[in-house]
Amino acid sequence: MSTSGDFDCIVIGAGVQGSFTAYQLAKKNKKTLLLEQFVLPHSRGSSHGQTRIIRKAYEQNFYTHMMEECYELWAQLEREAGVKLYRQTGLLVMGPEKSENYQNIKDTLQTNKVPMVVLTHDIFSQHIPNVNLAKGDGALVDTTAGVLFADRTLKTVQGQFQKLGGVIRDNEKVTDIKPGPVVRVSTSVGVYHAKSLVITAGPWANKLLANTGLQLPLEVVKINVCYWKEKVPGSYSMKQRFPCFVQTECLESKVHIYGLPSNEYPGLMKVCYHMGSKTDPDQRDLQKDRSDIEILQHYIARCFPGLIPEPAIVESCLYTLTPDHHFVLDYHPAYSNIVIGAGFSGHGFKFGPIIGKLLCELSLGEVPSYDLSPFHIRRFQSKRNSAL
Ligand SMILES: Cc1cc2nc3c(=O)[nH]c(=O)nc-3n(C[C@H](O)[C@H](O)[C@H](O)COP(=O)(O)OP(=O)(O)OC[C@H]3O[C@@H](n4cnc5c(N)ncnc54)[C@H](O)[C@@H]3O)c2cc1C
Ligand SMILES: O=C(O)[C@@H]1CCCC=N1
């Protein structure tokens, strides 16, 4: 196979965002190359694992708006590939009734007429068994929410990209980028040229952007992905229609705690802390902080009495955080044919199809389908609120 070539577009990074971007470009008949440093599939970045939450329950209207179309795009891909990628379970949101976070989510759902159910304390346990709702906490269910099958998504979207004539070259690390009207990309194997470049390198974004003279305020943190054993197997399972959940804040933590019904490992429910400790993505396994697990243990013992409060499995995954936890979807400030998708801050998977569409639009010089001002690089000069 040739180790050099000319493309309409090169996409760097075959995580969820790069894979959907490459697929969208190929759908528009653009000759596209998707480069990945590791052998695919891999578990060193942010997109691996079996499951992710999809939801419309957000504090900000702009995310809920984007999710309206995004659900359609997920369904379209499922139909096109004949694969099931989404399972509706609902998302239980719990948090201090009067808190800003909880009220903002409720308001956004109401404003956007998203189907939801408010669960008062007197009916809560009828609907959600085996969960203790804290005194003073409100509870609602975003009924549109559910679980995305993550690994299956990557396999599917990369497969569809290849069926459209797209080229994936894995085990090929990008080592240099030379900007210009035609961008020159060097890898561990060869040299490629393209009219435009999309950088979706996840936790490695700043390492790559250094080749273009840009650094973004990104922080990479390692997440301990914890699975907890059900005392009665199946009591929090997807089969029993147990929902995903987010606890916006609680006695133990101001940081969100979230979980998904047991499914991928029978008898084990995934419950995680929405923050981790700083790491270098190439040194991930040296970061051994487990203080979040202690917080989770206390929370689980108090609120999920049907789980053994000791993690049965701990896996690793990386978040790439921006200061406000909103994404970066923008042109490179110095080069209009280099597009950046970065900083997905632990909540970007569900947006994959729409991010792919938007990054494709930017790289083709089209007007983006949504107002991208919340995602512009220039916002880092001013302060903003955080996202869920
Ligand atoms: C534990 C955990 C739980 C999460 N839960 C949810 C959830 O419930 N719902 C949700 O919507 N989101 C969730 N997220 C967030 C979501 O998974 C991420 O936002 C998303 O996966 C980011 O994808 P990415 O493509 O930007 O990054 P990545 O998946 O890391 O992809 C970047 C790719 O670029 C490649 N790369 C980097 N540098 C180079 C180079 N020099 N040359 C070639 N290739 C390179 C990397 O190897 C990698 O494959 C979660 C994340 C984690 C870690
Ligand atoms: O994005 C999601 O839905 C999950 C749950 C809430 C915190 C971050 N990720």
CSV table of C-alpha atoms and ligand atoms in Angstrom, one decimal:
chain,number,residue,atom,x,y,z
A,1,MET,CA,0.0,0.0,0.0
A,2,SER,CA,1.2,3.5,-0.8
A,3,THR,CA,2.7,5.5,2.1
A,4,SER,CA,2.1,8.9,0.5
A,5,GLY,CA,-0.7,10.5,-1.3
A,6,ASP,CA,-3.0,13.5,-1.9
A,7,PHE,CA,-6.3,13.8,-0.2
A,8,ASP,CA,-9.1,16.3,-0.1
A,9,CYS,CA,-9.0,16.0,3.7
A,10,ILE,CA,-6.9,14.3,6.4
A,11,VAL,CA,-8.4,13.6,9.8
A,12,ILE,CA,-6.0,12.9,12.6
A,13,GLY,CA,-7.4,10.6,15.4
A,14,ALA,CA,-9.8,7.7,15.0
A,15,GLY,CA,-11.8,8.2,18.2
A,16,VAL,CA,-15.5,8.9,18.1
A,17,GLN,CA,-15.1,12.5,16.8
A,18,GLY,CA,-12.5,11.8,14.1
A,19,SER,CA,-14.3,8.7,12.9
A,20,PHE,CA,-17.7,10.6,12.5
A,21,THR,CA,-15.9,13.5,10.8
A,22,ALA,CA,-14.2,11.2,8.3
A,23,TYR,CA,-17.5,9.4,7.6
A,24,GLN,CA,-19.3,12.7,6.9
A,25,LEU,CA,-16.5,13.8,4.6
A,26,ALA,CA,-16.6,10.6,2.7
A,27,LYS,CA,-20.4,10.9,2.4
A,28,LYS,CA,-19.8,14.2,0.6
A,29,ASN,CA,-17.5,12.3,-1.8
A,30,LYS,CA,-14.3,13.8,-0.4
A,31,LYS,CA,-11.2,11.7,-0.7
A,32,THR,CA,-10.4,11.3,3.0
A,33,LEU,CA,-7.6,9.8,5.0
A,34,LEU,CA,-8.2,8.9,8.7
A,35,LEU,CA,-4.9,8.5,10.6
A,36,GLU,CA,-4.6,6.7,14.0
A,37,GLN,CA,-1.5,6.3,16.1
A,38,PHE,CA,-2.6,2.9,17.6
A,39,VAL,CA,-3.7,-0.4,16.1
A,40,LEU,CA,-7.5,-0.2,16.0
A,41,PRO,CA,-9.5,-0.9,18.1
A,42,HIS,CA,-7.6,0.5,21.2
A,43,SER,CA,-8.3,1.5,24.7
A,44,ARG,CA,-5.8,4.3,25.3
A,45,GLY,CA,-7.9,7.4,24.6
A,46,SER,CA,-11.4,8.5,25.4
A,47,SER,CA,-13.8,6.6,23.2
A,48,HIS,CA,-13.3,3.0,24.2
A,49,GLY,CA,-15.5,0.8,26.4
A,50,GLN,CA,-18.9,-0.7,25.8
A,51,THR,CA,-21.3,2.1,26.9
A,52,ARG,CA,-22.0,5.8,27.1
A,53,ILE,CA,-25.0,7.9,28.2
A,54,ILE,CA,-27.0,9.8,25.6
A,55,ARG,CA,-29.4,12.4,26.9
A,56,LYS,CA,-31.1,15.7,26.2
A,57,ALA,CA,-31.0,16.7,29.9
A,58,TYR,CA,-28.4,19.6,29.8
A,59,GLU,CA,-28.1,22.8,31.7
A,60,GLN,CA,-27.6,24.7,28.4
A,61,ASN,CA,-30.2,25.0,25.7
A,62,PHE,CA,-27.6,24.8,22.9
A,63,TYR,CA,-26.6,21.2,23.8
A,64,THR,CA,-30.3,20.2,24.0
A,65,HIS,CA,-30.9,21.8,20.6
A,66,MET,CA,-28.0,19.9,19.0
A,67,MET,CA,-29.2,16.6,20.5
A,68,GLU,CA,-32.6,16.9,18.7
A,69,GLU,CA,-30.9,16.4,15.4
A,70,CYS,CA,-28.2,14.2,16.8
A,71,TYR,CA,-30.8,11.5,17.9
A,72,GLU,CA,-31.9,11.4,14.2
A,73,LEU,CA,-28.4,11.0,13.0
A,74,TRP,CA,-27.8,8.1,15.4
A,75,ALA,CA,-31.0,6.4,14.1
A,76,GLN,CA,-29.9,7.1,10.5
A,77,LEU,CA,-26.6,5.4,11.1
A,78,GLU,CA,-28.3,2.4,12.8
A,79,ARG,CA,-30.6,2.0,9.7
A,80,GLU,CA,-27.7,2.5,7.2
A,81,ALA,CA,-25.5,-0.1,8.9
A,82,GLY,CA,-28.2,-2.4,10.2
A,83,VAL,CA,-26.8,-2.3,13.7
A,84,LYS,CA,-28.3,-1.3,17.1
A,85,LEU,CA,-26.3,1.5,18.7
A,86,TYR,CA,-28.8,3.0,21.1
A,87,ARG,CA,-31.1,1.6,23.8
A,88,GLN,CA,-33.6,3.8,25.5
A,89,THR,CA,-33.5,3.5,29.3
A,90,GLY,CA,-34.3,7.1,30.4
A,91,LEU,CA,-31.9,9.2,32.6
A,92,LEU,CA,-32.7,9.8,36.3
A,93,VAL,CA,-31.4,13.2,37.3
A,94,MET,CA,-31.1,13.7,41.1
A,95,GLY,CA,-29.8,16.8,42.9
A,96,PRO,CA,-30.7,19.4,45.5
A,97,GLU,CA,-34.2,20.6,44.4
A,98,LYS,CA,-33.3,24.2,44.8
A,99,SER,CA,-29.8,24.1,43.3
A,100,GLU,CA,-28.9,25.9,40.2
A,101,ASN,CA,-27.7,22.8,38.4
A,102,TYR,CA,-30.8,20.8,39.0
A,103,GLN,CA,-33.2,23.7,38.2
A,104,ASN,CA,-31.3,24.6,35.0
A,105,ILE,CA,-31.6,21.0,33.7
A,106,LYS,CA,-35.3,21.0,34.6
A,107,ASP,CA,-35.8,24.4,32.9
A,108,THR,CA,-34.0,23.3,29.7
A,109,LEU,CA,-36.1,20.1,29.5
A,110,GLN,CA,-39.3,22.1,29.9
A,111,THR,CA,-38.3,24.9,27.5
A,112,ASN,CA,-37.4,22.4,24.8
A,113,LYS,CA,-40.5,20.3,25.5
A,114,VAL,CA,-38.4,17.2,26.1
A,115,PRO,CA,-40.5,14.3,27.4
A,116,MET,CA,-39.8,14.0,31.2
A,117,VAL,CA,-41.3,12.8,34.4
A,118,VAL,CA,-40.9,14.5,37.7
A,119,LEU,CA,-40.7,12.0,40.6
A,120,THR,CA,-41.8,13.4,44.0
A,121,HIS,CA,-40.5,11.7,47.2
A,122,ASP,CA,-43.8,9.9,47.8
A,123,ILE,CA,-43.8,8.1,44.4
A,124,PHE,CA,-40.0,7.8,43.9
A,125,SER,CA,-39.4,4.3,45.2
A,126,GLN,CA,-42.5,3.0,43.2
A,127,HIS,CA,-40.7,4.0,40.0
A,128,ILE,CA,-37.0,3.6,41.0
A,129,PRO,CA,-36.5,0.7,43.4
A,130,ASN,CA,-33.2,0.2,45.3
A,131,VAL,CA,-32.3,3.9,45.3
A,132,ASN,CA,-32.5,6.2,48.3
A,133,LEU,CA,-33.4,9.8,47.2
A,134,ALA,CA,-31.8,12.2,49.6
A,135,LYS,CA,-34.0,14.6,51.7
A,136,GLY,CA,-34.2,17.9,49.8
A,137,ASP,CA,-33.3,16.3,46.5
A,138,GLY,CA,-35.5,16.6,43.4
A,139,ALA,CA,-35.7,13.8,40.9
A,140,LEU,CA,-36.8,13.7,37.3
A,141,VAL,CA,-36.4,11.4,34.4
A,142,ASP,CA,-35.4,12.5,30.9
A,143,THR,CA,-37.3,9.7,29.1
A,144,THR,CA,-35.5,10.2,25.8
A,145,ALA,CA,-32.1,9.2,27.3
A,146,GLY,CA,-30.4,5.9,27.2
A,147,VAL,CA,-27.2,4.0,26.5
A,148,LEU,CA,-25.0,4.1,23.4
A,149,PHE,CA,-22.9,1.1,22.6
A,150,ALA,CA,-19.6,2.8,22.3
A,151,ASP,CA,-17.1,0.2,20.9
A,152,ARG,CA,-19.8,-1.0,18.5
A,153,THR,CA,-20.3,2.6,17.3
A,154,LEU,CA,-16.6,3.1,16.4
A,155,LYS,CA,-16.5,-0.2,14.5
A,156,THR,CA,-19.7,0.7,12.7
A,157,VAL,CA,-18.8,4.3,11.7
A,158,GLN,CA,-15.3,3.3,10.6
A,159,GLY,CA,-16.8,0.5,8.6
A,160,GLN,CA,-19.3,2.8,6.9
A,161,PHE,CA,-16.5,5.2,6.2
A,162,GLN,CA,-14.4,2.5,4.5
A,163,LYS,CA,-17.5,1.3,2.5
A,164,LEU,CA,-17.7,4.9,1.1
A,165,GLY,CA,-14.1,4.6,-0.1
A,166,GLY,CA,-12.4,6.3,2.9
A,167,VAL,CA,-8.9,5.2,3.9
A,168,ILE,CA,-8.0,4.3,7.5
A,169,ARG,CA,-4.3,4.0,8.3
A,170,ASP,CA,-3.9,2.8,11.9
A,171,ASN,CA,-0.6,2.1,13.8
A,172,GLU,CA,0.6,5.3,12.1
A,173,LYS,CA,1.4,8.2,14.4
A,174,VAL,CA,1.4,11.8,13.1
A,175,THR,CA,4.8,13.2,13.8
A,176,ASP,CA,4.7,16.6,12.0
A,177,ILE,CA,2.3,19.0,10.4
A,178,LYS,CA,3.4,21.6,7.9
A,179,PRO,CA,0.5,24.2,7.4
A,180,GLY,CA,0.0,25.8,4.0
A,181,PRO,CA,-2.5,26.0,1.2
A,182,VAL,CA,-1.8,22.3,0.9
A,183,VAL,CA,-1.1,20.8,4.3
A,184,ARG,CA,1.7,18.3,4.7
A,185,VAL,CA,1.3,15.6,7.3
A,186,SER,CA,4.2,13.3,8.2
A,187,THR,CA,3.7,10.1,10.1
A,188,SER,CA,5.8,7.3,11.4
A,189,VAL,CA,5.3,5.6,8.0
A,190,GLY,CA,5.0,8.3,5.3
A,191,VAL,CA,4.0,11.7,4.1
A,192,TYR,CA,0.5,12.9,3.0
A,193,HIS,CA,-0.9,16.1,1.5
A,194,ALA,CA,-4.4,17.4,1.7
A,195,LYS,CA,-6.4,20.6,1.0
A,196,SER,CA,-7.6,20.6,4.6
A,197,LEU,CA,-6.8,19.0,7.9
A,198,VAL,CA,-9.0,18.1,10.8
A,199,ILE,CA,-7.4,17.5,14.2
A,200,THR,CA,-9.4,15.3,16.5
A,201,ALA,CA,-6.6,13.9,18.7
A,202,GLY,CA,-8.5,13.8,22.0
A,203,PRO,CA,-6.0,13.9,24.9
A,204,TRP,CA,-3.1,14.3,22.5
A,205,ALA,CA,-4.6,17.5,21.0
A,206,ASN,CA,-2.0,19.9,22.4
A,207,LYS,CA,0.9,17.6,21.6
A,208,LEU,CA,-0.2,17.7,17.9
A,209,LEU,CA,-1.1,21.4,17.9
A,210,ALA,CA,2.4,22.3,19.1
A,211,ASN,CA,3.4,21.5,15.5
A,212,THR,CA,1.2,24.4,14.4
A,213,GLY,CA,2.3,26.9,17.1
A,214,LEU,CA,-1.0,26.7,19.0
A,215,GLN,CA,-1.7,25.5,22.6
A,216,LEU,CA,-5.2,25.4,24.0
A,217,PRO,CA,-6.1,25.5,27.8
A,218,LEU,CA,-6.8,21.7,27.9
A,219,GLU,CA,-6.3,19.5,30.9
A,220,VAL,CA,-6.2,15.7,30.6
A,221,VAL,CA,-7.4,13.7,33.5
A,222,LYS,CA,-7.6,10.0,34.2
A,223,ILE,CA,-11.0,8.6,35.1
A,224,ASN,CA,-11.4,5.5,37.2
A,225,VAL,CA,-14.2,3.6,35.5
A,226,CYS,CA,-15.7,1.6,38.3
A,227,TYR,CA,-18.1,-1.3,38.2
A,228,TRP,CA,-20.0,-2.3,41.4
A,229,LYS,CA,-21.5,-5.7,42.1
A,230,GLU,CA,-25.3,-6.1,42.6
A,231,LYS,CA,-26.2,-7.8,45.8
A,232,VAL,CA,-29.1,-9.4,43.8
A,233,PRO,CA,-27.9,-9.9,40.3
A,234,GLY,CA,-30.0,-8.0,37.8
A,235,SER,CA,-31.6,-5.5,40.3
A,236,TYR,CA,-30.1,-2.5,38.5
A,237,SER,CA,-30.0,-4.0,35.0
A,238,MET,CA,-30.9,-2.7,31.6
A,239,LYS,CA,-33.2,-5.8,31.2
A,240,GLN,CA,-35.1,-4.7,34.2
A,241,ARG,CA,-35.4,-1.2,32.6
A,242,PHE,CA,-33.2,0.5,35.2
A,243,PRO,CA,-32.3,4.0,33.9
A,244,CYS,CA,-29.0,5.7,33.6
A,245,PHE,CA,-28.5,8.3,36.3
A,246,VAL,CA,-26.8,11.6,37.2
A,247,GLN,CA,-26.5,12.9,40.7
A,248,THR,CA,-25.6,16.6,40.2
A,249,GLU,CA,-24.3,17.1,43.7
A,250,CYS,CA,-24.7,15.3,47.0
A,251,LEU,CA,-23.5,15.1,50.6
A,252,GLU,CA,-20.2,13.4,49.5
A,253,SER,CA,-19.5,15.6,46.4
A,254,LYS,CA,-20.1,18.8,44.5
A,255,VAL,CA,-18.9,17.0,41.4
A,256,HIS,CA,-21.4,14.9,39.4
A,257,ILE,CA,-21.7,11.2,40.0
A,258,TYR,CA,-23.2,9.1,37.2
A,259,GLY,CA,-24.1,5.6,36.4
A,260,LEU,CA,-25.4,3.2,33.8
A,261,PRO,CA,-27.5,0.1,34.3
A,262,SER,CA,-25.7,-3.2,34.5
A,263,ASN,CA,-25.3,-4.7,31.1
A,264,GLU,CA,-21.8,-5.3,29.7
A,265,TYR,CA,-20.6,-7.2,32.7
A,266,PRO,CA,-23.6,-9.1,34.0
A,267,GLY,CA,-24.3,-8.3,37.7
A,268,LEU,CA,-22.1,-5.2,37.7
A,269,MET,CA,-23.3,-1.6,37.4
A,270,LYS,CA,-21.0,1.2,36.2
A,271,VAL,CA,-20.9,4.2,38.6
A,272,CYS,CA,-18.3,6.9,38.1
A,273,TYR,CA,-17.1,10.2,39.4
A,274,HIS,CA,-17.1,13.0,36.8
A,275,MET,CA,-13.6,14.1,37.5
A,276,GLY,CA,-10.1,12.6,37.8
A,277,SER,CA,-6.5,13.5,38.4
A,278,LYS,CA,-4.2,15.2,35.9
A,279,THR,CA,-2.1,13.0,33.7
A,280,ASP,CA,0.0,12.8,30.5
A,281,PRO,CA,-1.9,10.6,28.1
A,282,ASP,CA,1.3,8.7,27.4
A,283,GLN,CA,1.8,8.0,31.1
A,284,ARG,CA,-1.8,7.3,32.0
A,285,ASP,CA,-1.0,4.1,34.0
A,286,LEU,CA,1.4,5.9,36.3
A,287,GLN,CA,-1.5,8.1,37.6
A,288,LYS,CA,-2.9,6.0,40.5
A,289,ASP,CA,-5.0,8.4,42.5
A,290,ARG,CA,-8.1,6.6,43.8
A,291,SER,CA,-9.5,9.3,46.1
A,292,ASP,CA,-12.6,9.5,43.9
A,293,ILE,CA,-13.3,5.8,44.6
A,294,GLU,CA,-13.6,6.6,48.3
A,295,ILE,CA,-16.2,9.3,47.6
A,296,LEU,CA,-18.1,6.8,45.4
A,297,GLN,CA,-18.0,4.2,48.1
A,298,HIS,CA,-19.7,6.5,50.6
A,299,TYR,CA,-22.3,7.6,48.0
A,300,ILE,CA,-23.1,4.1,47.0
A,301,ALA,CA,-23.4,2.8,50.5
A,302,ARG,CA,-25.9,5.6,51.2
A,303,CYS,CA,-27.9,5.8,48.0
A,304,PHE,CA,-27.6,2.5,46.2
A,305,PRO,CA,-28.1,-0.1,49.0
A,306,GLY,CA,-28.4,-2.9,46.5
A,307,LEU,CA,-24.7,-2.5,45.4
A,308,ILE,CA,-21.6,-3.8,47.3
A,309,PRO,CA,-19.7,-0.6,48.0
A,310,GLU,CA,-16.4,-1.9,46.8
A,311,PRO,CA,-15.5,-1.7,43.1
A,312,ALA,CA,-15.3,-5.1,41.4
A,313,ILE,CA,-13.6,-3.8,38.3
A,314,VAL,CA,-11.7,-0.5,37.7
A,315,GLU,CA,-10.9,0.4,34.2
A,316,SER,CA,-9.3,3.7,32.8
A,317,CYS,CA,-10.4,6.3,30.4
A,318,LEU,CA,-9.3,9.9,29.7
A,319,TYR,CA,-11.2,13.2,29.8
A,320,THR,CA,-9.8,16.3,28.0
A,321,LEU,CA,-11.2,19.2,29.9
A,322,THR,CA,-11.6,22.8,28.8
A,323,PRO,CA,-11.9,25.5,31.6
A,324,ASP,CA,-15.7,25.8,31.0
A,325,HIS,CA,-16.2,22.1,30.0
A,326,HIS,CA,-17.6,23.2,26.6
A,327,PHE,CA,-16.1,21.8,23.4
A,328,VAL,CA,-13.6,23.4,20.9
A,329,LEU,CA,-15.0,23.3,17.4
A,330,ASP,CA,-13.2,25.9,15.4
A,331,TYR,CA,-10.7,26.9,12.7
A,332,HIS,CA,-7.1,27.1,13.7
A,333,PRO,CA,-6.6,30.9,14.4
A,334,ALA,CA,-3.7,31.1,11.9
A,335,TYR,CA,-4.7,28.6,9.2
A,336,SER,CA,-8.2,28.5,7.8
A,337,ASN,CA,-7.8,25.0,6.3
A,338,ILE,CA,-7.0,23.4,9.7
A,339,VAL,CA,-10.0,22.6,11.8
A,340,ILE,CA,-9.9,21.6,15.4
A,341,GLY,CA,-12.3,19.4,17.4
A,342,ALA,CA,-11.1,19.1,21.0
A,343,GLY,CA,-11.8,19.4,24.7
A,344,PHE,CA,-14.9,17.1,24.8
A,345,SER,CA,-14.7,17.3,28.6
A,346,GLY,CA,-16.2,13.9,29.4
A,347,HIS,CA,-19.5,14.4,27.7
A,348,GLY,CA,-18.8,14.4,23.9
A,349,PHE,CA,-19.6,10.9,22.8
A,350,LYS,CA,-23.4,11.4,22.4
A,351,PHE,CA,-22.7,14.3,20.1
A,352,GLY,CA,-20.4,12.3,17.8
A,353,PRO,CA,-22.7,12.4,14.7
A,354,ILE,CA,-23.3,16.1,14.9
A,355,ILE,CA,-19.7,16.9,15.7
A,356,GLY,CA,-18.7,14.9,12.6
A,357,LYS,CA,-21.2,16.9,10.6
A,358,LEU,CA,-20.0,20.3,12.0
A,359,LEU,CA,-16.3,19.6,11.6
A,360,CYS,CA,-17.0,18.4,8.0
A,361,GLU,CA,-18.9,21.6,7.3
A,362,LEU,CA,-16.0,23.7,8.7
A,363,SER,CA,-13.4,21.9,6.7
A,364,LEU,CA,-15.4,22.4,3.5
A,365,GLY,CA,-15.7,26.1,4.3
A,366,GLU,CA,-19.5,25.7,4.6
A,367,VAL,CA,-21.7,27.7,7.0
A,368,PRO,CA,-22.0,25.5,10.1
A,369,SER,CA,-25.5,24.2,10.9
A,370,TYR,CA,-25.4,25.6,14.5
A,371,ASP,CA,-24.1,28.7,16.2
A,372,LEU,CA,-20.6,27.7,17.2
A,373,SER,CA,-19.8,30.7,19.4
A,374,PRO,CA,-19.9,28.6,22.6
A,375,PHE,CA,-17.2,26.5,21.1
A,376,HIS,CA,-14.9,29.1,19.7
A,377,ILE,CA,-11.2,29.3,20.7
A,378,ARG,CA,-11.4,33.0,21.4
A,379,ARG,CA,-13.7,32.5,24.4
A,380,PHE,CA,-10.8,31.4,26.4
A,381,GLN,CA,-9.9,35.1,26.8
A,382,SER,CA,-13.2,35.6,28.8
A,383,LYS,CA,-14.8,33.7,31.7
A,384,ARG,CA,-17.9,31.5,31.2
A,385,ASN,CA,-20.1,29.0,33.1
A,386,SER,CA,-19.4,25.3,33.2
A,387,ALA,CA,-21.3,22.6,31.5
A,388,LEU,CA,-22.7,19.4,33.1
B,1,LIG,C1,-15.0,7.2,31.6
B,1,LIG,C2,-15.7,8.1,30.6
B,1,LIG,C3,-17.1,8.1,30.5
B,1,LIG,C4,-17.7,9.0,29.6
B,1,LIG,N1,-19.0,9.0,29.6
B,1,LIG,C5,-19.7,9.7,28.6
B,1,LIG,C6,-21.1,9.6,28.5
B,1,LIG,O1,-21.7,8.9,29.2
B,1,LIG,N2,-21.7,10.3,27.5
B,1,LIG,C7,-21.0,11.0,26.6
B,1,LIG,O2,-21.6,11.6,25.7
B,1,LIG,N3,-19.6,11.1,26.7
B,1,LIG,C8,-19.0,10.5,27.6
B,1,LIG,N4,-17.6,10.5,27.7
B,1,LIG,C9,-16.9,11.4,26.9
B,1,LIG,C10,-16.6,10.9,25.5
B,1,LIG,O3,-16.3,9.5,25.6
B,1,LIG,C11,-15.4,11.7,24.9
B,1,LIG,O4,-15.8,13.0,24.9
B,1,LIG,C12,-15.1,11.2,23.5
B,1,LIG,O5,-14.8,9.9,23.5
B,1,LIG,C13,-13.9,12.0,23.0
B,1,LIG,O6,-13.5,11.5,21.7
B,1,LIG,P1,-12.3,12.0,20.9
B,1,LIG,O7,-12.4,11.5,19.5
B,1,LIG,O8,-12.2,13.5,21.0
B,1,LIG,O9,-11.0,11.5,21.6
B,1,LIG,P2,-10.3,10.0,21.5
B,1,LIG,O10,-11.3,8.9,21.6
B,1,LIG,O11,-9.2,10.0,22.5
B,1,LIG,O12,-9.7,10.0,20.1
B,1,LIG,C14,-8.5,10.7,19.7
B,1,LIG,C15,-7.7,9.7,18.9
B,1,LIG,O13,-6.6,10.4,18.3
B,1,LIG,C16,-5.5,9.5,18.2
B,1,LIG,N5,-4.3,10.3,18.1
B,1,LIG,C17,-3.8,11.2,19.0
B,1,LIG,N6,-2.6,11.7,18.6
B,1,LIG,C18,-2.4,11.1,17.4
B,1,LIG,C19,-1.3,11.2,16.5
B,1,LIG,N7,-0.2,12.0,16.7
B,1,LIG,N8,-1.3,10.5,15.4
B,1,LIG,C20,-2.4,9.7,15.1
B,1,LIG,N9,-3.4,9.5,15.9
B,1,LIG,C21,-3.4,10.2,17.1
B,1,LIG,C22,-5.6,8.8,19.5
B,1,LIG,O14,-4.9,7.6,19.6
B,1,LIG,C23,-7.1,8.6,19.7
B,1,LIG,O15,-7.5,7.3,19.1
B,1,LIG,C24,-16.9,9.7,28.7
B,1,LIG,C25,-15.5,9.6,28.7
B,1,LIG,C26,-14.9,8.8,29.6
B,1,LIG,C27,-13.4,8.7,29.6
B,2,LIG,O1,-22.2,12.9,29.2
B,2,LIG,C1,-22.8,12.2,30.0
B,2,LIG,O2,-24.0,12.0,29.9
B,2,LIG,C2,-22.1,11.6,31.2
B,2,LIG,C3,-22.9,11.7,32.4
B,2,LIG,C4,-22.8,13.0,33.1
B,2,LIG,C5,-21.4,13.4,33.3
B,2,LIG,C6,-20.6,13.2,32.1
B,2,LIG,N1,-20.8,12.2,31.3
